[in-house]
Coordinates of C-alpha atoms in Angstrom, one line a residue:
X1 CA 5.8 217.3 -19.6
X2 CA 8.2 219.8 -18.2
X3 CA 10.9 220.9 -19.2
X4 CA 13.6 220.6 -22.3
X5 CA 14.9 217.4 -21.2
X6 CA 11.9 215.8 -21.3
X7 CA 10.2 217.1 -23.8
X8 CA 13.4 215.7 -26.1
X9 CA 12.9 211.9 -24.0
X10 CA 9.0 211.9 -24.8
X11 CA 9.6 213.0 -28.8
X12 CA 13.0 210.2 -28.7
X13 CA 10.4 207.8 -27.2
X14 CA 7.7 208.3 -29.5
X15 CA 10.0 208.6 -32.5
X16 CA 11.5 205.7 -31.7
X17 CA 8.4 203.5 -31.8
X18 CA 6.0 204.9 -34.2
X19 CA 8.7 205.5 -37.1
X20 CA 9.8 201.4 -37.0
X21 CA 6.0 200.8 -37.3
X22 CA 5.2 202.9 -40.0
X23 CA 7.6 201.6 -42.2
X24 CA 6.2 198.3 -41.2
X25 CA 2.8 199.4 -42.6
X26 CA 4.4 200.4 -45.7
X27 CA 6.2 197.5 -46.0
X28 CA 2.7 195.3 -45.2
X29 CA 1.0 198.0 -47.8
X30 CA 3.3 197.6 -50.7
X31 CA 4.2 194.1 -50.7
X32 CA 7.8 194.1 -50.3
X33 CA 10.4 195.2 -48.0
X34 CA 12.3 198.6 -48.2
X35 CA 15.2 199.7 -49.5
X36 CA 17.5 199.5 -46.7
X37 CA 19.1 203.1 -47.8
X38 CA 15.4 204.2 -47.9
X39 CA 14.9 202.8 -43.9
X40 CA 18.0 204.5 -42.8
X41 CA 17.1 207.9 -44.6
X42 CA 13.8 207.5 -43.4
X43 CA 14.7 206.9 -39.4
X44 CA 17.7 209.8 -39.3
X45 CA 15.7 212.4 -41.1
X46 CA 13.0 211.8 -38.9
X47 CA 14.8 212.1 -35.9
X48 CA 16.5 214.8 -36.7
X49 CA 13.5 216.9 -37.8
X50 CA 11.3 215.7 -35.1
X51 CA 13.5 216.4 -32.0
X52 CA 15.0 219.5 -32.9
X53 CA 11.4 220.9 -33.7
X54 CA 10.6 219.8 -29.9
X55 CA 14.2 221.1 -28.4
X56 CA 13.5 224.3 -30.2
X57 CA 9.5 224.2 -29.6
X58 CA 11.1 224.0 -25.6
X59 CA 13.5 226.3 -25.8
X60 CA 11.5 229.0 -27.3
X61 CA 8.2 229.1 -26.1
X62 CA 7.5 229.8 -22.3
X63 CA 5.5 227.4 -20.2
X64 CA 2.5 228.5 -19.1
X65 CA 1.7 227.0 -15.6
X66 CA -1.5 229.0 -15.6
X67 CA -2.6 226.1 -17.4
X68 CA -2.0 223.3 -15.0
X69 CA -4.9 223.9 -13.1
X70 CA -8.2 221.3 -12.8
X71 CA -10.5 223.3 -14.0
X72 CA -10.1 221.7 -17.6
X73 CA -10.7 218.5 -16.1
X74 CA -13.6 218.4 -14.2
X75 CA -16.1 217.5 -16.6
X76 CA -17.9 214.1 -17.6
X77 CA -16.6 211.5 -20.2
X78 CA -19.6 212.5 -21.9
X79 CA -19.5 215.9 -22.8
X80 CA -18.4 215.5 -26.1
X81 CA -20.8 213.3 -26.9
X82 CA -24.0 215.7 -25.6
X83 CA -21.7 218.6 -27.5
X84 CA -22.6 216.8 -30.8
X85 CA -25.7 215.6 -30.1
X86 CA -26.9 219.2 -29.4
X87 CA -25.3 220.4 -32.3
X88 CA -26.8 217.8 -34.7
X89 CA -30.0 218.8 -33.0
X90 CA -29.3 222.4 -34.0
X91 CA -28.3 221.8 -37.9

């Protein structure tokens, strides 16, 4: 993603459906429902931490479009997995 704007949508996006479900997993973990106090600390802290690291993550550091190339991309599905194997065969 490009850009400050976006960067802030994809980290509101993300916040706003992984944070709900984690406190579902705790809640499925522990047996019992959460405080509500504890929810709404839990969901404003969060969002506060998490997009202002990302506004600030944007805001500081440069993008590199160096990066955006294809070279990166060109390899098989597989690689990783002939990677290990060769290492294993190594150790």
């Amino acid at each position: 993603m490009n850009g400050l704007y976006k960067g802030v949508v994809a980290t509101t996006k993300s916040w706003a459906v992984g944070i709900p479900i984690g406190i579902v997993i705790r809640a499925a973990a522990s047996g019992h429902l959460p405080n509500y106090g504890f929810v709404l600390v839990s969901l404003g802290s969060t969002a506060v931490l998490l997009i202002t690291f990302r506004a600030l993550l944007y805001a500081i550091l440069p993008v590199d479009n160096s990066k955006k190339s294809d070279d990166y991309r060109r390899g098989s599905p597989f690689e990783l997995f002939e990677l290990l194997t060769s290492l294993v065969r190594r150790w």
